mmCIF file of C-alpha atoms in Angstrom:
data_model
loop_
_atom_site.group_PDB
_atom_site.id
_atom_site.type_symbol
_atom_site.label_atom_id
_atom_site.label_comp_id
_atom_site.label_asym_id
_atom_site.label_seq_id
_atom_site.Cartn_x
_atom_site.Cartn_y
_atom_site.Cartn_z
ATOM 1 C CA MET A 754 8.346 -40.991 -8.985
ATOM 2 C CA SER A 755 5.879 -38.224 -9.837
ATOM 3 C CA ALA A 756 5.507 -36.874 -13.360
ATOM 4 C CA SER A 757 7.528 -33.799 -14.273
ATOM 5 C CA PRO A 758 5.800 -30.393 -14.316
ATOM 6 C CA ALA A 759 5.280 -29.027 -17.828
ATOM 7 C CA ILE A 760 3.806 -26.023 -19.626
ATOM 8 C CA ARG A 761 2.230 -25.731 -23.073
ATOM 9 C CA GLY A 762 4.485 -24.524 -25.858
ATOM 10 C CA PHE A 763 2.183 -21.621 -26.754
ATOM 11 C CA VAL A 764 2.374 -20.176 -23.218
ATOM 12 C CA THR A 765 6.168 -20.165 -23.075
ATOM 13 C CA SER A 766 6.357 -18.895 -26.655
ATOM 14 C CA MET A 767 4.171 -15.925 -25.707
ATOM 15 C CA ILE A 768 6.341 -15.260 -22.629
ATOM 16 C CA LEU A 769 9.392 -15.268 -24.917
ATOM 17 C CA ASP A 770 7.734 -12.828 -27.344
ATOM 18 C CA ALA A 771 6.827 -10.492 -24.468
ATOM 19 C CA ALA A 772 10.402 -10.676 -23.143
ATOM 20 C CA ARG A 773 11.729 -9.715 -26.583
ATOM 21 C CA ALA A 774 9.433 -6.655 -26.532
ATOM 22 C CA LEU A 775 10.936 -5.293 -23.279
ATOM 23 C CA PRO A 776 12.948 -2.057 -23.341
ATOM 24 C CA GLU A 777 16.469 -2.657 -24.617
ATOM 25 C CA GLU A 778 18.355 -2.603 -21.291
ATOM 26 C CA SER A 779 15.914 -4.964 -19.543
ATOM 27 C CA ARG A 780 15.796 -7.236 -22.583
ATOM 28 C CA ARG A 781 19.609 -7.430 -22.716
ATOM 29 C CA ARG A 782 19.836 -8.287 -19.001
ATOM 30 C CA VAL A 783 17.128 -10.977 -19.253
ATOM 31 C CA PHE A 784 18.609 -12.730 -22.282
ATOM 32 C CA ALA A 785 22.078 -12.700 -20.756
ATOM 33 C CA LEU A 786 20.644 -15.074 -18.125
ATOM 34 C CA VAL A 787 18.775 -17.515 -20.392
ATOM 35 C CA PRO A 788 20.802 -20.427 -21.815
ATOM 36 C CA ALA A 789 20.795 -20.728 -25.618
ATOM 37 C CA PRO A 790 19.546 -24.377 -25.507
ATOM 38 C CA THR A 791 16.493 -23.207 -23.515
ATOM 39 C CA LEU A 792 15.654 -20.591 -26.135
ATOM 40 C CA ALA A 793 16.108 -23.180 -28.898
ATOM 41 C CA LEU A 794 13.772 -25.597 -27.088
ATOM 42 C CA ILE A 795 11.075 -22.924 -26.665
ATOM 43 C CA GLU A 796 11.346 -21.890 -30.319
ATOM 44 C CA SER A 797 11.212 -25.475 -31.625
ATOM 45 C CA THR A 798 8.307 -26.755 -29.500
ATOM 46 C CA SER A 799 4.903 -26.771 -31.182
ATOM 47 C CA ARG A 800 2.157 -24.590 -29.738
ATOM 48 C CA LEU A 801 0.346 -27.640 -28.327
ATOM 49 C CA GLY A 802 3.535 -29.415 -27.284
ATOM 50 C CA TRP A 803 4.832 -29.525 -23.726
ATOM 51 C CA ILE A 804 7.982 -27.876 -22.380
ATOM 52 C CA PRO A 805 9.480 -29.052 -19.082
ATOM 53 C CA MET A 806 8.645 -26.394 -16.496
ATOM 54 C CA GLU A 807 12.267 -26.395 -15.360
ATOM 55 C CA GLU A 808 13.288 -25.158 -18.830
ATOM 56 C CA SER A 809 10.478 -22.595 -19.056
ATOM 57 C CA MET A 810 11.442 -21.259 -15.636
ATOM 58 C CA LYS A 811 14.949 -20.449 -16.875
ATOM 59 C CA LEU A 812 13.219 -17.710 -18.871
ATOM 60 C CA THR A 813 10.659 -16.661 -16.236
ATOM 61 C CA ASP A 814 13.229 -16.711 -13.411
ATOM 62 C CA ALA A 815 15.430 -14.399 -15.500
ATOM 63 C CA LEU A 816 12.475 -12.042 -16.076
ATOM 64 C CA HIS A 817 11.583 -12.122 -12.386
ATOM 65 C CA GLY A 818 15.182 -11.458 -11.361
ATOM 66 C CA VAL A 819 15.564 -8.479 -13.711
ATOM 67 C CA LEU A 820 12.110 -6.921 -13.248
ATOM 68 C CA GLY A 821 11.692 -7.588 -9.498
ATOM 69 C CA ASN A 822 8.405 -8.551 -7.819
ATOM 70 C CA PRO A 823 6.174 -5.583 -8.730
ATOM 71 C CA GLY A 824 7.611 -5.284 -12.236
ATOM 72 C CA TYR A 825 7.329 -9.011 -12.945
ATOM 73 C CA ARG A 826 3.757 -9.146 -11.660
ATOM 74 C CA ARG A 827 2.843 -6.216 -13.956
ATOM 75 C CA PHE A 828 4.661 -7.889 -16.872
ATOM 76 C CA PHE A 829 2.722 -11.106 -16.335
ATOM 77 C CA SER A 830 -0.587 -9.324 -15.819
ATOM 78 C CA ARG A 831 -0.228 -7.657 -19.245
ATOM 79 C CA LEU A 832 0.911 -10.949 -20.788
ATOM 80 C CA ALA A 833 -2.072 -12.805 -19.288
ATOM 81 C CA ASP A 834 -4.362 -10.416 -21.139
ATOM 82 C CA ARG A 835 -2.881 -11.724 -24.402
ATOM 83 C CA LEU A 836 -2.811 -15.351 -23.233
ATOM 84 C CA ILE A 837 -6.557 -15.330 -22.600
ATOM 85 C CA ASP A 838 -7.031 -14.526 -26.297
ATOM 86 C CA ALA A 839 -4.798 -17.399 -27.460
ATOM 87 C CA PRO A 840 -6.796 -19.896 -29.583
ATOM 88 C CA LEU A 841 -6.593 -22.787 -27.098
ATOM 89 C CA LEU A 842 -7.887 -20.681 -24.198
ATOM 90 C CA HIS A 843 -10.138 -18.238 -26.032
ATOM 91 C CA SER A 844 -12.858 -20.774 -26.853
ATOM 92 C CA LEU A 845 -13.013 -21.801 -23.177
ATOM 93 C CA PHE A 846 -13.119 -18.132 -22.164
ATOM 94 C CA ASP A 847 -15.925 -17.327 -24.624
ATOM 95 C CA ALA A 848 -17.963 -20.289 -23.378
ATOM 96 C CA ALA A 849 -17.586 -19.159 -19.749
ATOM 97 C CA VAL A 850 -18.671 -15.604 -20.613
ATOM 98 C CA ARG A 851 -21.695 -16.885 -22.562
ATOM 99 C CA LEU A 852 -22.749 -19.146 -19.693
ATOM 100 C CA PHE A 853 -21.974 -16.968 -16.680
ATOM 101 C CA GLY A 854 -21.457 -13.422 -17.960
ATOM 102 C CA LEU A 855 -18.393 -11.226 -17.690
ATOM 103 C CA THR A 856 -18.043 -11.299 -13.906
ATOM 104 C CA PRO A 857 -15.174 -11.993 -11.511
ATOM 105 C CA GLN A 858 -16.878 -15.249 -10.543
ATOM 106 C CA ALA A 859 -17.063 -16.420 -14.177
ATOM 107 C CA LEU A 860 -13.420 -15.651 -14.921
ATOM 108 C CA PHE A 861 -12.075 -17.252 -11.778
ATOM 109 C CA LYS A 862 -14.203 -20.381 -12.302
ATOM 110 C CA TRP A 863 -12.971 -20.464 -15.910
ATOM 111 C CA SER A 864 -9.345 -20.288 -14.791
ATOM 112 C CA THR A 865 -9.563 -23.708 -13.131
ATOM 113 C CA HIS A 866 -10.413 -25.230 -16.538
ATOM 114 C CA ALA A 867 -7.839 -23.179 -18.439
ATOM 115 C CA TRP A 868 -5.240 -24.381 -15.902
ATOM 116 C CA ASP A 869 -5.473 -27.936 -17.238
ATOM 117 C CA GLN A 870 -5.061 -26.730 -20.818
ATOM 118 C CA ALA A 871 -1.897 -24.749 -20.061
ATOM 119 C CA PHE A 872 -0.118 -26.856 -17.413
ATOM 120 C CA ARG A 873 0.350 -30.419 -16.275
ATOM 121 C CA HIS A 874 1.643 -31.928 -13.041
ATOM 122 C CA ILE A 875 1.966 -28.569 -11.237
ATOM 123 C CA GLY A 876 -0.809 -29.100 -8.697
ATOM 124 C CA ARG A 877 -4.514 -28.366 -8.657
ATOM 125 C CA LEU A 878 -6.234 -24.970 -8.767
ATOM 126 C CA THR A 879 -9.677 -24.613 -7.180
ATOM 127 C CA TYR A 880 -12.188 -21.791 -6.897
ATOM 128 C CA GLN A 881 -13.911 -20.999 -3.587
ATOM 129 C CA LEU A 882 -16.482 -18.208 -3.500
ATOM 130 C CA GLN A 883 -16.376 -16.581 -0.038
ATOM 131 C CA HIS A 884 -18.729 -13.644 -0.498
ATOM 132 C CA GLN A 885 -20.565 -11.778 -3.238
ATOM 133 C CA GLY A 886 -22.950 -8.879 -3.161
ATOM 134 C CA PRO A 887 -23.807 -5.556 -4.787
ATOM 135 C CA ASN A 888 -20.802 -3.902 -3.140
ATOM 136 C CA GLY A 889 -18.215 -6.466 -4.137
ATOM 137 C CA GLY A 890 -17.007 -9.898 -3.242
ATOM 138 C CA ARG A 891 -14.221 -12.227 -2.294
ATOM 139 C CA ILE A 892 -12.903 -15.411 -3.838
ATOM 140 C CA ASP A 893 -10.174 -17.699 -2.587
ATOM 141 C CA MET A 894 -8.168 -19.382 -5.323
ATOM 142 C CA VAL A 895 -6.437 -22.388 -3.793
ATOM 143 C CA TRP A 896 -3.386 -23.980 -5.386
ATOM 144 C CA GLU A 897 -2.635 -27.380 -3.829
ATOM 145 C CA GLY A 898 -0.244 -30.262 -4.375
ATOM 146 C CA ILE A 899 2.477 -27.903 -5.546
ATOM 147 C CA PRO A 900 5.780 -29.510 -6.590
ATOM 148 C CA PRO A 901 8.800 -27.855 -4.917
ATOM 149 C CA LEU A 902 10.108 -26.629 -8.303
ATOM 150 C CA MET A 903 7.044 -24.401 -8.681
ATOM 151 C CA LEU A 904 7.812 -22.534 -5.454
ATOM 152 C CA ARG A 905 11.438 -21.796 -6.326
ATOM 153 C CA GLY A 906 12.096 -18.082 -5.932
ATOM 154 C CA GLY A 907 8.422 -17.118 -5.996
ATOM 155 C CA THR A 908 8.420 -16.709 -9.790
ATOM 156 C CA PHE A 909 5.356 -18.798 -10.589
ATOM 157 C CA GLU A 910 3.525 -17.522 -7.504
ATOM 158 C CA GLU A 911 3.936 -13.930 -8.729
ATOM 159 C CA SER A 912 2.895 -14.796 -12.288
ATOM 160 C CA LEU A 913 -0.294 -16.386 -10.959
ATOM 161 C CA ALA A 914 -1.039 -13.295 -8.838
ATOM 162 C CA GLY A 915 -0.498 -11.111 -11.924
ATOM 163 C CA THR A 916 -2.913 -13.275 -13.910
ATOM 164 C CA PHE A 917 -5.568 -12.907 -11.219
ATOM 165 C CA GLU A 918 -5.081 -9.110 -11.241
ATOM 166 C CA MET A 919 -5.703 -9.160 -14.991
ATOM 167 C CA PHE A 920 -9.011 -10.962 -14.455
ATOM 168 C CA LEU A 921 -10.229 -8.074 -12.299
ATOM 169 C CA ARG A 922 -9.181 -5.552 -14.954
ATOM 170 C CA ARG A 923 -10.877 -7.615 -17.642
ATOM 171 C CA VAL A 924 -14.222 -7.254 -15.846
ATOM 172 C CA SER A 925 -13.571 -3.568 -14.981
ATOM 173 C CA ARG A 926 -13.489 -4.141 -11.232
ATOM 174 C CA GLU A 927 -11.206 -2.503 -8.710
ATOM 175 C CA GLY A 928 -9.717 -5.094 -6.453
ATOM 176 C CA HIS A 929 -6.738 -6.681 -4.841
ATOM 177 C CA VAL A 930 -4.956 -10.039 -4.971
ATOM 178 C CA HIS A 931 -3.320 -11.056 -1.721
ATOM 179 C CA MET A 932 -1.238 -14.198 -1.310
ATOM 180 C CA ARG A 933 -1.868 -15.450 2.211
ATOM 181 C CA PRO A 934 1.296 -16.736 3.895
ATOM 182 C CA ALA A 935 1.358 -20.523 4.025
ATOM 183 C CA PRO A 936 1.869 -22.144 7.431
ATOM 184 C CA ALA A 937 4.860 -24.470 7.717
ATOM 185 C CA SER A 938 2.512 -27.471 7.691
ATOM 186 C CA GLU A 939 1.173 -26.467 4.245
ATOM 187 C CA LYS A 940 4.310 -26.037 2.158
ATOM 188 C CA SER A 941 2.603 -27.408 -0.954
ATOM 189 C CA ARG A 942 -0.459 -25.132 -0.736
ATOM 190 C CA ARG A 943 -1.051 -21.447 -1.522
ATOM 191 C CA VAL A 944 -4.214 -19.376 -1.122
ATOM 192 C CA TYR A 945 -4.814 -16.252 -3.183
ATOM 193 C CA GLU A 946 -7.437 -14.018 -1.614
ATOM 194 C CA VAL A 947 -9.114 -11.954 -4.345
ATOM 195 C CA THR A 948 -11.363 -9.088 -3.305
ATOM 196 C CA TRP A 949 -13.203 -6.558 -5.468
ATOM 197 C CA LYS A 950 -15.731 -3.771 -5.270
#
């Protein structure tokens, strides 16, 4: 039996805080869908503790359902901007910027290391540079070995796309994040094509 997917307490706590900051009607609709024991678990887990992904997704699925795809991706893109400054990730981020500069390549390489700090047993994220030049570039971010839970309803897929959009904003680049459709033979694999100019 494979280990259960989990997420760091500080990540889910920050998602909860962002959900509580939504406009009143959206906030009311989201929290009507989240079980009280899930909220209690999120609130009682230490920042470095682990929360079962199934519990965390009761909150993110509710956000996704209420906000819809574009709204949820925007919500998560703004949240990711704050997550990158969280103590556990910020030192890794600073080190990447010092070593490689504030470039799309540096941030996307960094994300594969931050992945292991924020998640466990949800698959592997890899960076593949496809093209770079003075007029832009393209990176493929490949997520492999994905447990079925993580693909439920597209919630995590959209949050990851929103995070990648934030990376482009963080380096002041115009770009696009496109999730390539997965062939039937690759159900546990997703490729995010990131282009910028």
